């Protein structure tokens, strides 16, 4: 076996003299095997550092490493310890984030994949809390009631809609006293419709609750119109 291959441990401990150390370093530059072994042996440097810190008399050591190598190894030990401590802190922080956010993330994924009944419930609650204005259109028989709440940004609007057959795509439009229009919210009416007493399904028999907002102040709104996206007016609610 090549003598340089057996010098890895001695070099790591710093017990080679200058000539032998120089020869080994020349060998190391072209020997991946020794480089890998030296990298593994560098894991022993924390033990050297702790031994130096805990030994009051350096003569107790049977082998005296070169001072410059030992200093370098001890610097590596300190850097490695700091790196390990930093990694541990990052891992702990990541674990805390997962522990705290995990239920929320899981809930969000579940909510994304499930029907959004909570938004319907929220719209119904908002509808119950506001001031209501309603009308039944004489031509279409569509029953529309808006529930209004004044906000610093304008007017919050919740809508209850019944007696409408689908399939349709509709929007609720706020018409200002100055003639300007703002779309409050848009939705689709399924084939089963909304709020139809003779509907085959429960959802068809239930009215639609939805909500949105307009930048108009409440006093500046002249009326609300329920329209299909192709321009047909289904109901008008005057203010």
mmCIF file of C-alpha atoms in Angstrom:
data_model
loop_
_atom_site.group_PDB
_atom_site.id
_atom_site.type_symbol
_atom_site.label_atom_id
_atom_site.label_comp_id
_atom_site.label_asym_id
_atom_site.label_seq_id
_atom_site.Cartn_x
_atom_site.Cartn_y
_atom_site.Cartn_z
ATOM 1 C CA UNK A 1 0.000 0.000 0.000
ATOM 2 C CA UNK A 2 1.263 3.464 -0.824
ATOM 3 C CA UNK A 3 2.709 5.087 2.290
ATOM 4 C CA UNK A 4 0.859 8.317 1.557
ATOM 5 C CA UNK A 5 -2.462 6.455 1.849
ATOM 6 C CA UNK A 6 -1.638 5.541 5.453
ATOM 7 C CA UNK A 7 -0.709 9.095 6.424
ATOM 8 C CA UNK A 8 -4.249 10.480 6.467
ATOM 9 C CA UNK A 9 -4.747 9.987 10.199
ATOM 10 C CA UNK A 10 -1.344 11.360 11.096
ATOM 11 C CA UNK A 11 -1.910 14.386 8.899
ATOM 12 C CA UNK A 12 -5.355 15.036 10.428
ATOM 13 C CA UNK A 13 -3.778 14.942 13.901
ATOM 14 C CA UNK A 14 -0.882 17.128 12.783
ATOM 15 C CA UNK A 15 1.859 14.773 13.865
ATOM 16 C CA UNK A 16 3.721 14.707 10.554
ATOM 17 C CA UNK A 17 6.854 16.771 10.287
ATOM 18 C CA UNK A 18 7.003 19.541 7.743
ATOM 19 C CA UNK A 19 8.605 17.429 5.004
ATOM 20 C CA UNK A 20 6.153 14.539 5.407
ATOM 21 C CA UNK A 21 3.215 16.922 5.631
ATOM 22 C CA UNK A 22 4.300 18.632 2.396
ATOM 23 C CA UNK A 23 4.635 15.282 0.604
ATOM 24 C CA UNK A 24 1.202 14.199 1.815
ATOM 25 C CA UNK A 25 -0.380 17.471 0.690
ATOM 26 C CA UNK A 26 1.078 16.941 -2.792
ATOM 27 C CA UNK A 27 -0.364 13.416 -2.776
ATOM 28 C CA UNK A 28 -3.703 14.650 -1.427
ATOM 29 C CA UNK A 29 -4.155 17.041 -4.351
ATOM 30 C CA UNK A 30 -4.453 14.072 -6.731
ATOM 31 C CA UNK A 31 -6.018 11.403 -4.529
ATOM 32 C CA UNK A 32 -9.819 11.471 -4.095
ATOM 33 C CA UNK A 33 -9.606 8.441 -1.769
ATOM 34 C CA UNK A 34 -7.398 10.234 0.769
ATOM 35 C CA UNK A 35 -9.415 13.414 0.415
ATOM 36 C CA UNK A 36 -12.583 11.505 1.323
ATOM 37 C CA UNK A 37 -10.889 9.783 4.281
ATOM 38 C CA UNK A 38 -9.532 13.107 5.521
ATOM 39 C CA UNK A 39 -12.977 14.628 5.295
ATOM 40 C CA UNK A 40 -14.344 11.784 7.437
ATOM 41 C CA UNK A 41 -11.558 12.151 9.983
ATOM 42 C CA UNK A 42 -12.260 15.853 10.340
ATOM 43 C CA UNK A 43 -15.240 14.771 12.420
ATOM 44 C CA UNK A 44 -12.705 14.011 15.155
ATOM 45 C CA UNK A 45 -11.709 17.656 15.446
ATOM 46 C CA UNK A 46 -14.423 18.484 18.008
ATOM 47 C CA UNK A 47 -12.838 15.871 20.276
ATOM 48 C CA UNK A 48 -9.467 17.534 19.844
ATOM 49 C CA UNK A 49 -10.944 20.892 20.673
ATOM 50 C CA UNK A 50 -12.699 19.625 23.765
ATOM 51 C CA UNK A 51 -9.529 17.804 24.838
ATOM 52 C CA UNK A 52 -7.483 20.958 24.462
ATOM 53 C CA UNK A 53 -10.072 22.985 26.403
ATOM 54 C CA UNK A 54 -10.229 20.433 29.245
ATOM 55 C CA UNK A 55 -6.506 19.604 29.548
ATOM 56 C CA UNK A 56 -4.524 22.134 31.612
ATOM 57 C CA UNK A 57 -1.117 20.598 30.740
ATOM 58 C CA UNK A 58 -0.468 20.095 27.005
ATOM 59 C CA UNK A 59 2.335 17.604 27.846
ATOM 60 C CA UNK A 60 -0.350 15.090 28.849
ATOM 61 C CA UNK A 61 -1.048 14.617 25.137
ATOM 62 C CA UNK A 62 1.124 11.858 23.747
ATOM 63 C CA UNK A 63 1.214 13.443 20.269
ATOM 64 C CA UNK A 64 1.683 17.140 19.802
ATOM 65 C CA UNK A 65 0.017 18.445 16.642
ATOM 66 C CA UNK A 66 1.573 21.345 14.803
ATOM 67 C CA UNK A 67 0.172 24.559 16.357
ATOM 68 C CA UNK A 68 -0.940 26.044 13.038
ATOM 69 C CA UNK A 69 -2.867 22.900 12.091
ATOM 70 C CA UNK A 70 -4.468 22.531 15.502
ATOM 71 C CA UNK A 71 -5.492 26.201 15.462
ATOM 72 C CA UNK A 72 -7.042 25.733 12.044
ATOM 73 C CA UNK A 73 -8.842 22.595 13.168
ATOM 74 C CA UNK A 74 -10.178 24.352 16.244
ATOM 75 C CA UNK A 75 -11.426 27.216 14.086
ATOM 76 C CA UNK A 76 -13.165 24.627 11.911
ATOM 77 C CA UNK A 77 -14.709 23.118 15.039
ATOM 78 C CA UNK A 78 -16.121 26.481 16.084
ATOM 79 C CA UNK A 79 -17.493 27.152 12.604
ATOM 80 C CA UNK A 80 -19.025 23.680 12.425
ATOM 81 C CA UNK A 81 -20.663 24.113 15.819
ATOM 82 C CA UNK A 82 -22.113 27.463 14.801
ATOM 83 C CA UNK A 83 -23.388 25.993 11.541
ATOM 84 C CA UNK A 84 -24.988 23.044 13.345
ATOM 85 C CA UNK A 85 -26.585 25.399 15.885
ATOM 86 C CA UNK A 86 -27.946 27.584 13.081
ATOM 87 C CA UNK A 87 -29.359 24.545 11.271
ATOM 88 C CA UNK A 88 -31.002 23.330 14.472
ATOM 89 C CA UNK A 89 -32.622 26.738 14.985
ATOM 90 C CA UNK A 90 -33.925 26.755 11.425
ATOM 91 C CA UNK A 91 -35.297 23.243 11.793
ATOM 92 C CA UNK A 92 -37.007 24.129 15.065
ATOM 93 C CA UNK A 93 -38.498 27.253 13.498
ATOM 94 C CA UNK A 94 -39.745 25.251 10.521
ATOM 95 C CA UNK A 95 -41.251 22.640 12.829
ATOM 96 C CA UNK A 96 -43.042 25.332 14.832
ATOM 97 C CA UNK A 97 -44.469 26.821 11.634
ATOM 98 C CA UNK A 98 -45.741 23.420 10.541
ATOM 99 C CA UNK A 99 -47.213 22.654 13.951
ATOM 100 C CA UNK A 100 -48.985 26.001 14.216
ATOM 101 C CA UNK A 101 -50.014 26.350 10.581
ATOM 102 C CA UNK A 102 -50.697 22.677 9.927
ATOM 103 C CA UNK A 103 -54.316 22.656 11.120
ATOM 104 C CA UNK A 104 -54.965 25.900 9.257
ATOM 105 C CA UNK A 105 -53.367 24.603 6.077
ATOM 106 C CA UNK A 106 -55.330 21.374 6.381
ATOM 107 C CA UNK A 107 -58.533 23.309 6.909
ATOM 108 C CA UNK A 108 -57.776 25.477 3.883
ATOM 109 C CA UNK A 109 -57.156 22.429 1.686
ATOM 110 C CA UNK A 110 -60.329 20.785 2.944
ATOM 111 C CA UNK A 111 -62.322 23.946 2.368
ATOM 112 C CA UNK A 112 -60.895 24.279 -1.138
ATOM 113 C CA UNK A 113 -62.051 20.801 -2.079
ATOM 114 C CA UNK A 114 -65.461 20.976 -0.359
ATOM 115 C CA UNK A 115 -68.591 22.966 -1.306
ATOM 116 C CA UNK A 116 -68.420 26.458 0.140
ATOM 117 C CA UNK A 117 -71.482 26.318 2.363
ATOM 118 C CA UNK A 118 -69.828 28.672 4.875
ATOM 119 C CA UNK A 119 -69.965 31.594 2.421
ATOM 120 C CA UNK A 120 -73.692 30.985 1.899
ATOM 121 C CA UNK A 121 -74.218 31.039 5.662
ATOM 122 C CA UNK A 122 -72.148 34.225 5.969
ATOM 123 C CA UNK A 123 -74.173 35.922 3.227
ATOM 124 C CA UNK A 124 -77.397 34.942 4.981
ATOM 125 C CA UNK A 125 -76.156 36.354 8.283
ATOM 126 C CA UNK A 126 -75.132 39.601 6.587
ATOM 127 C CA UNK A 127 -78.540 39.743 4.924
ATOM 128 C CA UNK A 128 -80.293 39.417 8.290
ATOM 129 C CA UNK A 129 -78.240 42.267 9.803
ATOM 130 C CA UNK A 130 -78.875 44.969 7.184
ATOM 131 C CA UNK A 131 -81.730 47.303 6.242
ATOM 132 C CA UNK A 132 -83.888 45.599 3.645
ATOM 133 C CA UNK A 133 -85.611 46.713 0.470
ATOM 134 C CA UNK A 134 -87.389 44.254 -1.812
ATOM 135 C CA UNK A 135 -89.567 43.905 -4.872
ATOM 136 C CA UNK A 136 -91.202 41.225 -7.029
ATOM 137 C CA UNK A 137 -90.950 41.883 -10.754
ATOM 138 C CA UNK A 138 -94.337 41.864 -12.424
ATOM 139 C CA UNK A 139 -93.026 40.379 -15.667
ATOM 140 C CA UNK A 140 -90.547 37.751 -14.479
ATOM 141 C CA UNK A 141 -91.968 37.006 -10.984
ATOM 142 C CA UNK A 142 -88.379 37.147 -9.673
ATOM 143 C CA UNK A 143 -88.348 38.072 -5.978
ATOM 144 C CA UNK A 144 -85.282 40.168 -5.032
ATOM 145 C CA UNK A 145 -84.497 41.759 -1.670
ATOM 146 C CA UNK A 146 -81.330 43.691 -0.889
ATOM 147 C CA UNK A 147 -80.004 44.255 2.634
ATOM 148 C CA UNK A 148 -77.779 47.315 3.034
ATOM 149 C CA UNK A 149 -75.079 48.328 5.508
ATOM 150 C CA UNK A 150 -73.192 51.615 5.267
ATOM 151 C CA UNK A 151 -69.403 51.243 5.341
ATOM 152 C CA UNK A 152 -66.504 53.721 5.256
ATOM 153 C CA UNK A 153 -65.684 52.436 1.755
ATOM 154 C CA UNK A 154 -69.277 52.564 0.439
ATOM 155 C CA UNK A 155 -72.204 50.161 0.922
ATOM 156 C CA UNK A 156 -72.207 46.487 1.757
ATOM 157 C CA UNK A 157 -75.021 44.698 -0.081
ATOM 158 C CA UNK A 158 -76.483 41.252 0.634
ATOM 159 C CA UNK A 159 -79.040 39.806 -1.773
ATOM 160 C CA UNK A 160 -81.843 37.297 -1.295
ATOM 161 C CA UNK A 161 -83.147 36.016 -4.623
ATOM 162 C CA UNK A 162 -86.062 33.645 -5.307
ATOM 163 C CA UNK A 163 -88.419 32.540 -8.060
ATOM 164 C CA UNK A 164 -85.622 32.425 -10.638
ATOM 165 C CA UNK A 165 -85.129 29.555 -13.076
ATOM 166 C CA UNK A 166 -81.835 28.497 -14.605
ATOM 167 C CA UNK A 167 -79.513 27.982 -16.145
ATOM 168 C CA UNK A 168 -78.504 31.648 -16.100
ATOM 169 C CA UNK A 169 -75.525 33.798 -15.263
ATOM 170 C CA UNK A 170 -76.533 36.980 -13.479
ATOM 171 C CA UNK A 171 -75.184 40.050 -11.753
ATOM 172 C CA UNK A 172 -76.491 42.573 -9.256
ATOM 173 C CA UNK A 173 -75.921 46.147 -10.390
ATOM 174 C CA UNK A 174 -76.121 49.287 -8.248
ATOM 175 C CA UNK A 175 -77.348 52.285 -10.243
ATOM 176 C CA UNK A 176 -76.379 55.645 -8.814
ATOM 177 C CA UNK A 177 -78.524 58.757 -8.790
ATOM 178 C CA UNK A 178 -76.015 60.208 -11.231
ATOM 179 C CA UNK A 179 -76.698 57.351 -13.673
ATOM 180 C CA UNK A 180 -73.411 55.529 -13.065
ATOM 181 C CA UNK A 181 -73.475 51.767 -12.585
ATOM 182 C CA UNK A 182 -71.369 49.468 -10.405
ATOM 183 C CA UNK A 183 -71.501 45.660 -10.364
ATOM 184 C CA UNK A 184 -71.977 44.397 -6.808
ATOM 185 C CA UNK A 185 -71.667 40.641 -7.386
ATOM 186 C CA UNK A 186 -72.024 37.969 -10.076
ATOM 187 C CA UNK A 187 -73.297 34.383 -9.796
ATOM 188 C CA UNK A 188 -74.650 31.435 -11.762
ATOM 189 C CA UNK A 189 -78.162 30.025 -11.458
ATOM 190 C CA UNK A 190 -78.192 26.223 -11.912
ATOM 191 C CA UNK A 191 -80.873 24.439 -13.899
ATOM 192 C CA UNK A 192 -82.749 23.683 -10.666
ATOM 193 C CA UNK A 193 -83.115 27.415 -10.022
ATOM 194 C CA UNK A 194 -83.472 29.224 -6.704
ATOM 195 C CA UNK A 195 -86.490 29.655 -4.460
ATOM 196 C CA UNK A 196 -88.924 27.628 -6.570
ATOM 197 C CA UNK A 197 -91.582 25.889 -4.406
ATOM 198 C CA UNK A 198 -92.037 22.981 -6.820
ATOM 199 C CA UNK A 199 -88.326 22.354 -7.438
ATOM 200 C CA UNK A 200 -87.167 18.738 -7.423
ATOM 201 C CA UNK A 201 -84.197 19.370 -5.121
ATOM 202 C CA UNK A 202 -83.754 21.115 -1.787
ATOM 203 C CA UNK A 203 -81.333 23.591 -3.319
ATOM 204 C CA UNK A 204 -83.867 24.529 -5.970
ATOM 205 C CA UNK A 205 -86.414 25.286 -3.271
ATOM 206 C CA UNK A 206 -84.011 27.465 -1.275
ATOM 207 C CA UNK A 207 -83.466 31.138 -2.169
ATOM 208 C CA UNK A 208 -80.025 32.351 -3.151
ATOM 209 C CA UNK A 209 -78.058 34.421 -0.646
ATOM 210 C CA UNK A 210 -75.030 36.275 -1.911
ATOM 211 C CA UNK A 211 -73.255 39.522 -1.099
ATOM 212 C CA UNK A 212 -70.837 42.128 -2.390
ATOM 213 C CA UNK A 213 -70.139 45.823 -2.203
ATOM 214 C CA UNK A 214 -70.571 49.101 -4.043
ATOM 215 C CA UNK A 215 -68.406 52.192 -3.750
ATOM 216 C CA UNK A 216 -71.540 54.357 -3.736
ATOM 217 C CA UNK A 217 -72.630 55.837 -0.445
ATOM 218 C CA UNK A 218 -76.023 54.447 0.433
ATOM 219 C CA UNK A 219 -77.787 57.789 -0.119
ATOM 220 C CA UNK A 220 -76.362 57.979 -3.648
ATOM 221 C CA UNK A 221 -77.938 54.703 -4.841
ATOM 222 C CA UNK A 222 -81.131 55.063 -6.863
ATOM 223 C CA UNK A 223 -81.902 51.376 -7.406
ATOM 224 C CA UNK A 224 -80.530 47.859 -7.752
ATOM 225 C CA UNK A 225 -81.097 45.703 -10.812
ATOM 226 C CA UNK A 226 -80.758 41.943 -11.175
ATOM 227 C CA UNK A 227 -79.707 41.252 -14.762
ATOM 228 C CA UNK A 228 -78.522 38.371 -16.875
ATOM 229 C CA UNK A 229 -75.107 38.884 -18.421
ATOM 230 C CA UNK A 230 -76.726 39.262 -21.845
ATOM 231 C CA UNK A 231 -78.585 42.332 -20.575
ATOM 232 C CA UNK A 232 -82.042 41.027 -19.637
ATOM 233 C CA UNK A 233 -83.402 42.642 -16.470
ATOM 234 C CA UNK A 234 -84.940 40.123 -14.053
ATOM 235 C CA UNK A 235 -85.835 42.428 -11.149
ATOM 236 C CA UNK A 236 -85.518 46.043 -10.008
ATOM 237 C CA UNK A 237 -85.337 47.148 -6.376
ATOM 238 C CA UNK A 238 -85.862 50.920 -6.047
ATOM 239 C CA UNK A 239 -84.345 52.796 -3.101
#
